[in-house]
XYZ file of C-alpha atoms in Angstrom:
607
model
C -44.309 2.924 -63.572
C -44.988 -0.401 -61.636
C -40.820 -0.188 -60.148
C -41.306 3.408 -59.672
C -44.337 2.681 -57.103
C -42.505 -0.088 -55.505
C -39.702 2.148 -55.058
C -41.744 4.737 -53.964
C -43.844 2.378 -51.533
C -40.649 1.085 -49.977
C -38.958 4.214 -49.420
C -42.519 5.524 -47.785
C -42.207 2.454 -45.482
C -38.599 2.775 -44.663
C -39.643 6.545 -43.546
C -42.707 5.379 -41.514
C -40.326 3.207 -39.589
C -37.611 5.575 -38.783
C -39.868 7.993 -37.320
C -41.112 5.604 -34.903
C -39.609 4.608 -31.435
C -37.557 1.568 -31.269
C -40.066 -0.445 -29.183
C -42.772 0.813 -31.757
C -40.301 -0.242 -34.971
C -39.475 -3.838 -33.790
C -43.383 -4.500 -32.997
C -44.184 -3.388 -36.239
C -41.430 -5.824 -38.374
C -42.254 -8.136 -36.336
C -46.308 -8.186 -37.284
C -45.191 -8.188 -41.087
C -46.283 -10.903 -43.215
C -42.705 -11.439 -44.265
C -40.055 -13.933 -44.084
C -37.050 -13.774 -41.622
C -34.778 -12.557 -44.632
C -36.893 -9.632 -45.578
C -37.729 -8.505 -42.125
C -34.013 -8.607 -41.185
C -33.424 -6.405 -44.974
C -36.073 -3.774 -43.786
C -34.246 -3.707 -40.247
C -30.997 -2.636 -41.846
C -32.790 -0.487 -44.201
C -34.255 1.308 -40.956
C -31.397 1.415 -39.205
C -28.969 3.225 -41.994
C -31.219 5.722 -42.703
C -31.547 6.708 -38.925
C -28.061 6.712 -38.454
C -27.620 8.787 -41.691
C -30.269 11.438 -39.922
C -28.443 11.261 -36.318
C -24.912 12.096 -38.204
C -26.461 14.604 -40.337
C -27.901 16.628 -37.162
C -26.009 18.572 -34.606
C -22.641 17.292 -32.399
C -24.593 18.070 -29.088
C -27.979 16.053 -30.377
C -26.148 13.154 -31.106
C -24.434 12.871 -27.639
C -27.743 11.732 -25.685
C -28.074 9.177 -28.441
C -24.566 7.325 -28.251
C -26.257 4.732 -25.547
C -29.268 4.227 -27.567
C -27.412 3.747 -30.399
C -24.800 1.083 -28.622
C -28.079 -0.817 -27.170
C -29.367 -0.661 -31.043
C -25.838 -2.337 -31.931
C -25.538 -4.711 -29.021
C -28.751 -6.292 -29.863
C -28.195 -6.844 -33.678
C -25.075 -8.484 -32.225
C -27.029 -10.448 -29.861
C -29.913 -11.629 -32.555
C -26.853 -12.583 -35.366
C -25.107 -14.352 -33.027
C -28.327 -16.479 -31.195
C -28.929 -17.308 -34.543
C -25.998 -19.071 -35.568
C -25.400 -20.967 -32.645
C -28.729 -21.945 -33.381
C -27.522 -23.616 -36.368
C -24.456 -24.556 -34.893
C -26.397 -27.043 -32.834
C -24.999 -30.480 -32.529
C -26.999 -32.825 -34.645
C -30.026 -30.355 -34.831
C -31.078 -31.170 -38.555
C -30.532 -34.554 -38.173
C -32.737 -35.157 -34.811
C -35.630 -33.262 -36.348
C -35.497 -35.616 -39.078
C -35.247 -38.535 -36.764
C -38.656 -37.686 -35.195
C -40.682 -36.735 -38.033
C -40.103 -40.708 -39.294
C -39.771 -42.515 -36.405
C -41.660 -40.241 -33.698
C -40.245 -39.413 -29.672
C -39.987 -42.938 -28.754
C -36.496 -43.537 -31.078
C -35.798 -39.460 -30.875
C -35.524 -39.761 -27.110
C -32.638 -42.405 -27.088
C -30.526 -39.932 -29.597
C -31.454 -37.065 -27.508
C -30.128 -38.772 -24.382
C -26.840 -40.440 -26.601
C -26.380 -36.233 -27.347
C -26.109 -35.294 -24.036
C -24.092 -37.772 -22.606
C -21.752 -37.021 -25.510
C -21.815 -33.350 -24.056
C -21.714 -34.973 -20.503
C -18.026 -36.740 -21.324
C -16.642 -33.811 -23.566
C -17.161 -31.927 -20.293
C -15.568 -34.017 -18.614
C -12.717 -34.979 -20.649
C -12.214 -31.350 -20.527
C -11.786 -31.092 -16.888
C -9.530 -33.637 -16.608
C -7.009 -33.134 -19.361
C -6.775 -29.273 -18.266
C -6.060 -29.970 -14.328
C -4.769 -33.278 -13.809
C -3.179 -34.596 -17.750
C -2.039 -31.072 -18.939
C 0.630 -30.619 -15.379
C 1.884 -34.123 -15.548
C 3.326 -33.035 -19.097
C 5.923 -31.004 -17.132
C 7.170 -33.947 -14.767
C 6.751 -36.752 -17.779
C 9.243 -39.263 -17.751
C 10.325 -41.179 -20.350
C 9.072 -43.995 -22.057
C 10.934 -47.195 -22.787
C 8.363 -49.513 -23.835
C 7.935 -50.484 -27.536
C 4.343 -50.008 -29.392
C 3.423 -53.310 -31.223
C -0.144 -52.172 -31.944
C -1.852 -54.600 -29.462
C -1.828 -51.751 -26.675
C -5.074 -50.430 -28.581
C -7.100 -54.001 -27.792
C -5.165 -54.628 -24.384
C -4.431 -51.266 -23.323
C -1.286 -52.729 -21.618
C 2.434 -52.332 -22.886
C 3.503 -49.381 -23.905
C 0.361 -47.644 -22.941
C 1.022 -48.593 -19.405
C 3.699 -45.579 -19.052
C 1.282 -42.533 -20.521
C -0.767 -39.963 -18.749
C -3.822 -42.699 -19.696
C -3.442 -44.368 -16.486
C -3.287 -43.441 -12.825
C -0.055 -44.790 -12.132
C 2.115 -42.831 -14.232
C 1.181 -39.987 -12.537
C 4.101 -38.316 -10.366
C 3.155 -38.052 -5.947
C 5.453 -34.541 -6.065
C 4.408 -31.157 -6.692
C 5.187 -29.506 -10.303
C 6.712 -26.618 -11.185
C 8.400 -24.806 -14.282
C 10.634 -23.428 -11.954
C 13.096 -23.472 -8.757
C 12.062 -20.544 -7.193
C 8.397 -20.103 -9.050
C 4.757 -21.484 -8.113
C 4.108 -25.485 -7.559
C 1.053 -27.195 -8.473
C 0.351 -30.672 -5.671
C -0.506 -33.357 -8.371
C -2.306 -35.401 -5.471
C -4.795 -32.435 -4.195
C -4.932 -31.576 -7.866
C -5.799 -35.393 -8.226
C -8.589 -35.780 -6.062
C -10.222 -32.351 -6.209
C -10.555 -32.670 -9.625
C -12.077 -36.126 -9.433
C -14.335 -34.755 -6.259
C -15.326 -31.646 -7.719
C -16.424 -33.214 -10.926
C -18.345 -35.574 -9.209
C -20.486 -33.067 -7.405
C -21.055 -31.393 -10.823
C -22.311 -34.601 -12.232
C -24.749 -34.813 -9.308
C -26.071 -31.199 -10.004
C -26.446 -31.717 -14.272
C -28.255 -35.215 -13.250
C -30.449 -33.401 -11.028
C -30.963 -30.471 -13.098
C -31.480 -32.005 -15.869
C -33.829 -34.776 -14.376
C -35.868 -31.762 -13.051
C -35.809 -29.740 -16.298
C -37.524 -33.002 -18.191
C -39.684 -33.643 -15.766
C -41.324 -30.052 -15.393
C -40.684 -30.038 -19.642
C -42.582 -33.459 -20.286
C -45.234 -34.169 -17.086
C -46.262 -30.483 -16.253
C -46.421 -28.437 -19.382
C -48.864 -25.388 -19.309
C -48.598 -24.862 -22.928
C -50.218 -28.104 -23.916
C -53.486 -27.639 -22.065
C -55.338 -26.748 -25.693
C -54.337 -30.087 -26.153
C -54.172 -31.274 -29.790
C -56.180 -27.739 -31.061
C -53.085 -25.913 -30.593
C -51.137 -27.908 -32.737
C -53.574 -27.819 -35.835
C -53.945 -24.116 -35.462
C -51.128 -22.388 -33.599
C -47.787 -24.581 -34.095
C -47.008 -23.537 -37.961
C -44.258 -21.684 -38.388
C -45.026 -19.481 -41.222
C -41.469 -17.750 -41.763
C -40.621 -21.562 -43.536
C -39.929 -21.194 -47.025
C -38.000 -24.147 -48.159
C -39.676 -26.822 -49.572
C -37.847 -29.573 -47.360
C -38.326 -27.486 -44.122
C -42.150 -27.629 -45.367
C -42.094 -31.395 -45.691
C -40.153 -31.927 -42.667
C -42.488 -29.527 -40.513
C -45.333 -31.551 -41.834
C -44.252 -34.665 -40.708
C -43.308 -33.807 -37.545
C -46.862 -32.236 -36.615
C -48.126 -35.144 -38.506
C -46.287 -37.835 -36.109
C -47.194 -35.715 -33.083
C -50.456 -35.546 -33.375
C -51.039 -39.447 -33.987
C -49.015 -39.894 -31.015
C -51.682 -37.901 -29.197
C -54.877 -39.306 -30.716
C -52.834 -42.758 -30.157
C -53.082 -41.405 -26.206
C -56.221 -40.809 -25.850
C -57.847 -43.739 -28.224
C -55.566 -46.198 -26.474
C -57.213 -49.663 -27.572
C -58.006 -51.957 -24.337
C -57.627 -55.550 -24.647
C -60.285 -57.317 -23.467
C -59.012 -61.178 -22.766
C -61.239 -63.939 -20.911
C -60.115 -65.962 -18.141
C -58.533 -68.249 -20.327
C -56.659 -65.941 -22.047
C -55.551 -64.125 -18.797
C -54.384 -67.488 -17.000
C -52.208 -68.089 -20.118
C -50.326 -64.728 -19.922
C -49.767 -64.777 -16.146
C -48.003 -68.418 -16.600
C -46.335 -66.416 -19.682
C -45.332 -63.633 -17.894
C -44.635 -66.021 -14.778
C -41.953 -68.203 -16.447
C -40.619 -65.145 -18.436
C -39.464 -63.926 -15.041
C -38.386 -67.322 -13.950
C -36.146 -67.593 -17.545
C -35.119 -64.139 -16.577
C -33.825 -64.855 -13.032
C -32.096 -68.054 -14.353
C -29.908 -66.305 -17.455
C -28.918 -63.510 -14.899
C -27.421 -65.566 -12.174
C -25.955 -68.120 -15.084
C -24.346 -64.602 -16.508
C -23.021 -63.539 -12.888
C -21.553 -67.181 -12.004
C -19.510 -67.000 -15.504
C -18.074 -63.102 -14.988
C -17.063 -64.505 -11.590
C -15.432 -67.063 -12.418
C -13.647 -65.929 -15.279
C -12.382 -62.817 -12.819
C -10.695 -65.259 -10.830
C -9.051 -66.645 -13.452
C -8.197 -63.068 -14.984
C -6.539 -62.378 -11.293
C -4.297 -65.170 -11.861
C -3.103 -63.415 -15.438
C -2.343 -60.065 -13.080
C -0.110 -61.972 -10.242
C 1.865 -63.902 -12.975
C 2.487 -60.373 -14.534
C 1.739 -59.290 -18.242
C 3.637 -60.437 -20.789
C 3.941 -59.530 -24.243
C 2.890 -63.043 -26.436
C 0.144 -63.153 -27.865
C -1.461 -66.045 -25.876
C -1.887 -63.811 -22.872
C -2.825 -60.864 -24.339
C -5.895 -62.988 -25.584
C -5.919 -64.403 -22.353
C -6.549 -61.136 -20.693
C -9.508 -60.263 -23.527
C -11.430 -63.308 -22.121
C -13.391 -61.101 -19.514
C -14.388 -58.362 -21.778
C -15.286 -60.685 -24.423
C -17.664 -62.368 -22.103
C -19.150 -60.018 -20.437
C -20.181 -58.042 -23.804
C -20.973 -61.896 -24.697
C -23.775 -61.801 -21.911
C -24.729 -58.315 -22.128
C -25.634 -58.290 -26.320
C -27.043 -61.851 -26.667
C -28.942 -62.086 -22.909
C -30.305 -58.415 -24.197
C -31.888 -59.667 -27.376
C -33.556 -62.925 -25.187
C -35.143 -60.420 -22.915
C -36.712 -58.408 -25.757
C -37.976 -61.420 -27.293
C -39.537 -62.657 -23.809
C -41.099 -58.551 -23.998
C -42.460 -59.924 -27.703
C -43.704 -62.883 -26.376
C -45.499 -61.530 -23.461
C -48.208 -59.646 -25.664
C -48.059 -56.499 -23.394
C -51.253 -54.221 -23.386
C -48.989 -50.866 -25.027
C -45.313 -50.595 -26.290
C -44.653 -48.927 -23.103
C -45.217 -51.586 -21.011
C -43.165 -53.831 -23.105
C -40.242 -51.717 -22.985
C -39.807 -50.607 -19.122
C -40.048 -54.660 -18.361
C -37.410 -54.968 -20.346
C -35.761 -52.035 -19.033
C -35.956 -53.361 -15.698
C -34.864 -56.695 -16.354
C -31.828 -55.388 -18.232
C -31.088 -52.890 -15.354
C -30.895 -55.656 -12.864
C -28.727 -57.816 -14.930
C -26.254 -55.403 -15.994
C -26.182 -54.096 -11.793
C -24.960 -57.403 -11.392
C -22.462 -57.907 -13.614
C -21.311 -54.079 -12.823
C -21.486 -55.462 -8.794
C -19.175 -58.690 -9.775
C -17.175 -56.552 -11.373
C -16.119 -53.990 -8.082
C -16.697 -56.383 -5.432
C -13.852 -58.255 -8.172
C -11.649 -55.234 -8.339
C -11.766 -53.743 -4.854
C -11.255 -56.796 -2.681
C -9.014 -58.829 -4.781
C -7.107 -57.135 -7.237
C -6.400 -54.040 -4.861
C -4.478 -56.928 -2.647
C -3.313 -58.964 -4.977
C 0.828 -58.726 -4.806
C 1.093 -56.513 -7.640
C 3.172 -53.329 -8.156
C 0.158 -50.804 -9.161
C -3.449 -52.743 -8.553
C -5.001 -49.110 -9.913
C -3.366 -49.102 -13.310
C -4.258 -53.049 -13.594
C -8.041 -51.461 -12.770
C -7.901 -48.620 -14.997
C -6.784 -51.829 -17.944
C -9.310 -53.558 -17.364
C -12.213 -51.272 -17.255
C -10.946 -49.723 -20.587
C -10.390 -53.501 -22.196
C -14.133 -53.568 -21.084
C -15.273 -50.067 -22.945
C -13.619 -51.246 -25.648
C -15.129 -54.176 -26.417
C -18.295 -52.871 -25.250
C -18.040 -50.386 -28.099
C -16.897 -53.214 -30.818
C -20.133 -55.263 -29.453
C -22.492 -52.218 -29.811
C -21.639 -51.691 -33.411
C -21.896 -55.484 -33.808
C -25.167 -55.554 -32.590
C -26.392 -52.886 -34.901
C -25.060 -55.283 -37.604
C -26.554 -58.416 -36.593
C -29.171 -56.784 -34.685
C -30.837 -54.843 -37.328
C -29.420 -55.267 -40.689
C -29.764 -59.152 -41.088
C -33.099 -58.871 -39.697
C -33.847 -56.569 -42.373
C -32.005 -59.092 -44.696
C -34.235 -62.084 -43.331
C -37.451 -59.656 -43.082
C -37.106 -58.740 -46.511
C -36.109 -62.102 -48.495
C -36.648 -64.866 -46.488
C -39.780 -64.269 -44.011
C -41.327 -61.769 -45.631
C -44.323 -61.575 -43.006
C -42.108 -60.224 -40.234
C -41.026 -56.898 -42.090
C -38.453 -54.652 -40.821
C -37.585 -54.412 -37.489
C -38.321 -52.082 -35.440
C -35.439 -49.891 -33.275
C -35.057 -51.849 -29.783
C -35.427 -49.281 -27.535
C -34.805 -50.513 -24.386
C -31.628 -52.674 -25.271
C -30.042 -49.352 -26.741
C -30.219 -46.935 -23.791
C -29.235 -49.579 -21.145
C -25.910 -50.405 -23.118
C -25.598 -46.773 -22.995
C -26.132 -46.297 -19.428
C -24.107 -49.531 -18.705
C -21.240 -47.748 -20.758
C -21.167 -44.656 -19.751
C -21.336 -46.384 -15.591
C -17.963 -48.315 -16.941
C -16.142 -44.622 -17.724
C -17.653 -43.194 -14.378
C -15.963 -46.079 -11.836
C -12.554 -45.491 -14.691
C -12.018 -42.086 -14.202
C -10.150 -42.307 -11.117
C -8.276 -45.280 -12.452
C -7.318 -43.472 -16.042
C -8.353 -39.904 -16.061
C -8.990 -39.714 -20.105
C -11.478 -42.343 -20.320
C -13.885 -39.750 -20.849
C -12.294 -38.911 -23.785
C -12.224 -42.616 -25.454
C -15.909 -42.454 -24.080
C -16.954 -39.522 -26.203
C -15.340 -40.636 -29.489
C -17.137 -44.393 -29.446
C -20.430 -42.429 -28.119
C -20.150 -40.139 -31.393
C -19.155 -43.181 -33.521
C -22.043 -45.247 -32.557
C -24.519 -41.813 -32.712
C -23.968 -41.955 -36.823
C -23.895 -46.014 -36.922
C -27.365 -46.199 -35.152
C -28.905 -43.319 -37.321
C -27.911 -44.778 -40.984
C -28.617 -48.113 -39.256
C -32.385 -46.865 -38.162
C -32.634 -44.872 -41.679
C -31.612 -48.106 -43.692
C -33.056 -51.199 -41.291
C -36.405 -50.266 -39.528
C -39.544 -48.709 -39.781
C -41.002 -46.931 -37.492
C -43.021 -48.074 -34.472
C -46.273 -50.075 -35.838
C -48.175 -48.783 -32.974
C -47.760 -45.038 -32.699
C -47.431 -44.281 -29.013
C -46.098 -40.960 -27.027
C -43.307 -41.677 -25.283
C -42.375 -38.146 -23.862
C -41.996 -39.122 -20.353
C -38.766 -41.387 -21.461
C -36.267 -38.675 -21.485
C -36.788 -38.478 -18.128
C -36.885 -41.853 -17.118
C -33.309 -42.683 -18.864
C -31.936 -39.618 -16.456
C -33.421 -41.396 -13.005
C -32.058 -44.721 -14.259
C -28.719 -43.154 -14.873
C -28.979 -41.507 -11.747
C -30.366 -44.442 -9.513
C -29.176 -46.590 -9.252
C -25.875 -46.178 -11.795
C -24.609 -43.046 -10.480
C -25.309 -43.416 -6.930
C -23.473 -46.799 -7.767
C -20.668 -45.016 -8.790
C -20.342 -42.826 -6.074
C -19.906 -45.829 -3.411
C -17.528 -47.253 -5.213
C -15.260 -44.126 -5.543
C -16.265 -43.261 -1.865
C -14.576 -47.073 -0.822
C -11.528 -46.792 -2.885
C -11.011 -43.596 -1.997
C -11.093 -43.554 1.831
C -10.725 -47.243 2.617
C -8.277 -48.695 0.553
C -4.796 -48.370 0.704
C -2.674 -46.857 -2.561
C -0.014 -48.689 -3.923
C 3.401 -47.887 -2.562
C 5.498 -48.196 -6.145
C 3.106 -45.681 -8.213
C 0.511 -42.878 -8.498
C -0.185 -39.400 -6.900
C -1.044 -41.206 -3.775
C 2.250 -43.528 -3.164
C 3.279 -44.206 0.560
C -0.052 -42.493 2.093
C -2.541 -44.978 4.174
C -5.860 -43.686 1.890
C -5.947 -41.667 -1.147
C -8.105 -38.805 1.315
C -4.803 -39.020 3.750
C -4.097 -36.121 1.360
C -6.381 -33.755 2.118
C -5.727 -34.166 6.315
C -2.428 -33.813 4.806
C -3.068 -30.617 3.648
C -5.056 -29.147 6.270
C -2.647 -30.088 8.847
C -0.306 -27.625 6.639
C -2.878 -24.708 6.494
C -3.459 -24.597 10.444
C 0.203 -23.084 10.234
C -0.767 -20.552 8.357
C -3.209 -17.579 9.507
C -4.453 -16.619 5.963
C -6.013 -19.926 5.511
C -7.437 -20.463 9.194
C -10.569 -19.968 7.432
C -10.544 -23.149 5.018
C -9.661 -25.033 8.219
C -12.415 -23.678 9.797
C -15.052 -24.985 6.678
C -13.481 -28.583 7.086
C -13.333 -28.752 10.432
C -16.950 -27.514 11.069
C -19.071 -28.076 8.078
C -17.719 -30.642 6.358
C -16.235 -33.411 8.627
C -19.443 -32.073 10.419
C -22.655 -34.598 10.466
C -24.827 -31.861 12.073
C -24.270 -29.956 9.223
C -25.446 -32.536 6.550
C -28.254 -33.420 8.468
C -30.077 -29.594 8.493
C -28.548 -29.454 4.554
C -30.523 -32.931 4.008
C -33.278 -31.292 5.970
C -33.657 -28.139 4.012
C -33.312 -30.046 0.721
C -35.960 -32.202 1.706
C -38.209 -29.109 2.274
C -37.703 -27.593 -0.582
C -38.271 -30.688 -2.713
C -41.236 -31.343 -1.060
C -42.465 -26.999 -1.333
C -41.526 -27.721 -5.155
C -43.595 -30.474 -5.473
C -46.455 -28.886 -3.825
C -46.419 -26.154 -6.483
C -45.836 -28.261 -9.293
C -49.079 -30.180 -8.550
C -50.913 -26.878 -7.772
C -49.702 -25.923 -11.788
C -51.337 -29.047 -12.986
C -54.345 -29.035 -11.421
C -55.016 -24.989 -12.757
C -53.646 -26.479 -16.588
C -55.906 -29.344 -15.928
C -59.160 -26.835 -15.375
C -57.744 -24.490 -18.091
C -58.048 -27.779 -20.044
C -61.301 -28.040 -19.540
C -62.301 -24.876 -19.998
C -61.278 -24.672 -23.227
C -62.657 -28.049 -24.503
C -66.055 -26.811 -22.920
């Protein structure tokens, strides 16, 4: 009797539902007290049965239907499909995990080591498909053996691969005599430009998307209310999910309370005379290891330029030889690192915060510097030194340097984190586990990822070597933070660093960047033996080149007419400057015109 009424009850319900409108039916599974599985069961319950009745009436009837019933069909598509690239997300399990133990201060830095994994699988993309993928069908043979040292050195037999500019032919390709030509050197610097430009646009984008996500957020004006009584998600059913879910509200919430019961220090004039001479000669230590660490990469590039006008050779003396700069520079960038968190440990700062954008900052402005050496290095001397290709030598050395970079980086996990763990756990016991250096980690990421940004006009597929290590050091620093540290002692929210990492990156990294490509590539001179760009006075010659061409041509009068008048046109950037400008500043004005209604929304509510 007790299946026969559920039966019954089901079938009744199933009936209900196909006599209502489809509007009506989807409000009405949605307001079940069901889990996602059952809801979507009843849906496709629903569904047969009115299809059975449309088939079982009249041809004419069901004509009016067909679009209705392709809408009905499109959006089951649509909902199946949303949800498993939902599950298909990149790391999406592991992330949630990440900040239910160790809250958003350590989930930011994988969040922003995801998307510049994204960022360089982009842009791997775009070079391999327009500038690596047509030099396969002018490649010329290669004569040089592979001992296996190429991989440290990235000389030798790498030297004559699609990995470096200068292997890269100046002519135009083609499959055939009489069929269409591709011009490797517009192809060349297009692709390089127009990636560029879409670099600016995702940093912008994406600096503006945190920023509206993290410092103006209308949904968090019922403050921590709403996430006691409206954040559950009730369709969970699995007894991790459940566990996980409570954590994660459990973490969020002390972050809040930790907000707004922020302890304040109250020291007396002693106390405060001793951390200003603190604070005084940890600035004075700081200035001192920095130029120390840009005196040494100097010098040693002047002795590396010697190694490039003597010419490589294959022994394994000079190979070392030519590992000496990399080596010290990751040298200086791992161990100076760890001295400036330890001055941030020794300066008793009020909040984590402050402790970790001081070191931020100092790291930024020694890691500028070496960067700086490193350009002024290879744009003034090595592009005249008497060499046969200076930009392959470049391209060499910048991926020698995001090499070792990479070795360091898992190095410094080692010694970084696991022996402290070691010594926290056997030998001082009173220090504990460490805790995940913040800081330190994103600015080796930002100083890496600046490294494959000046490469990629020197050796397109840097990117691609990029992405791998960034994905390599992703699962070393998660089983490394799941097996060596403990979360932050002092639970702090930290969801305004997202958004700080992307203006750092931005400013002054990318911007950086951009003056660096902007000097090689309309001041210096190519060399005359190799590359796209052989025999022309600037790699942009090209594009006059080419638009000297066009003005023979009366189809393309138009192009010439966008060059000659918009962009070789400062009139033109001045009103676009000018109307960017206004609109940032309109933005802004409504942004702060949305806080100020969440803030007495806010208030409304606590009242």
């Amino acid at each position: 009797i007790w299946i026969f009424h559920l039966f019954y009850a089901d079938d009744n319900l199933l009936a209900n539902l196909a006599r209502m409108s489809t509007s009506e039916r989807i409000k009405a599974i949605q307001k079940m007290p069901e889990t996602m599985k059952k809801k979507r069961e009843i849906r496709t319950k629903v569904l047969n049965k009115v299809t059975k009745s449309r088939h079982g009436s009249t041809q004419l009837s069901c004509c009016p239907q067909y679009p209705q019933g392709t809408a009905m069909s499109f959006r089951r598509f649509g909902n199946t499909s949303s949800e498993y690239f939902h599950h298909l997300r990149l790391w999406h399990r592991t992330l949630k995990i990440i900040g239910a133990e160790f809250g958003t201060s350590v989930l930011s830095y994988f969040n922003f080591l995801k998307w510049l994994i994204t960022l360089n699988i982009f842009s791997f993309i775009i070079n391999f498909s327009f500038i690596t993928i047509p030099q396969f069908f002018a490649v010329e043979p290669n004569n040089l053996s592979f001992t296996g040292l190429e991989v440290l050195t990235g000389t030798g037999y790498f030297q004559q691969t699609v990995l470096y500019y200068g292997f890269y032919t100046n002519a135009t390709v083609s499959t055939a005599e009489s069929g269409p030509f591709y011009n490797m050197q517009l192809a060349y610097i297009f692709t390089v430009g127009i990636y560029f430009v879409i670099c600016f646009l995702i940093l912008l984008f994406s600096m503006a998307k945190s920023f509206c996500r993290n410092f103006i957020n209308p949904e968090t004006c019922s403050g921590n209310a709403s996430k006691l009584l409206c954040t559950w998600d009730f369709n969970i059913t699995s007894e991790k999910a459940v566990k996980l879910k409570q954590k994660n509200l459990s973490t969020q919430i002390k972050e809040d309370l930790a907000d707004v019961n922020r302890e304040v220090l109250n020291f007396s004039v002693k106390e405060r005379v001793v951390r200003i001479v603190i604070h005084l000669v940890a600035w004075v230590a700081f200035l001192a290891t920095a130029l120390a660490a840009c005196a040494g990469v100097y010098s040693l590039s002047m002795n590396n330029l010697k190694l490039l006008v003597k010419g490589h050779k294959n022994d394994l003396e000079s190979q070392a030889a030519m590992l000496m700069l990399p080596v010290f520079t990751s040298l200086l960038n791992t161990f100076i690192t760890f001295f400036y968190s330890w001055l941030g440990h020794l300066e008793r700062f009020r909040t984590p915060g402050q402790q970790i954008y001081v070191t931020i900052t100092r790291n930024v402005l020694l890691k500028i510097s070496i960067v700086g050496i490193l350009c002024y290095y290879w744009l003034t001397m090595v592009a005249v030194a008497e060499s046969q290709c200076w930009e392959t030598l470049v391209g060499q050395d910048i991926y020698r340097l995001v090499l070792v970079d990479f070795i360091f980086c898992l190095l410094g996990s080692f010694f970084g984190e696991f022996l402290r763990r070691i010594i926290g756990t056997t030998v001082c016991v009173s220090r504990g586990l460490p805790e995940f250096d913040i800081g330190r980690n994103v600015l080796d990421l930002i100083y890496a990822q600046t490294l494959t940004w000046i490469g990629i006009l020197f050796s397109p597929l840097l990117p691609g070597i990029q992405m791998l290590s960034f994905a390599i050091v992703f699962y070393v620093k998660k089983v490394s933070l799941m097996m060596n540290c403990q979360p932050p002692r002092k639970v702090w929210r930290t969801a305004q660093m997202t958004t700080s990492f992307m203006l750092l990156l931005f400013f002054p990294f990318f911007v950086g960047v951009l003056c660096v490509i902007g000097v090689t590539v309309w001041r210096l001179k190519p060399s005359e033996a190799c590359g796209p760009f052989r025999g022309l006075p600037s790699m942009y010659a090209a594009v006059f080149e080419w638009i000297k061409m066009l003005k023979n041509y009366t189809a393309s009068k138009w192009i010439v007419w966008i060059y000659e008048n918009l962009i070789t046109s400062e009139l033109f950037f001045f009103i676009l400057s000018t109307l960017v400008l206004i609109i940032t500043y309109l933005y802004w004005q409504i942004i702060k015109g949305r806080k100020t209604m969440t803030n007495l929304l806010r208030q409304q509510i606590f009242h």
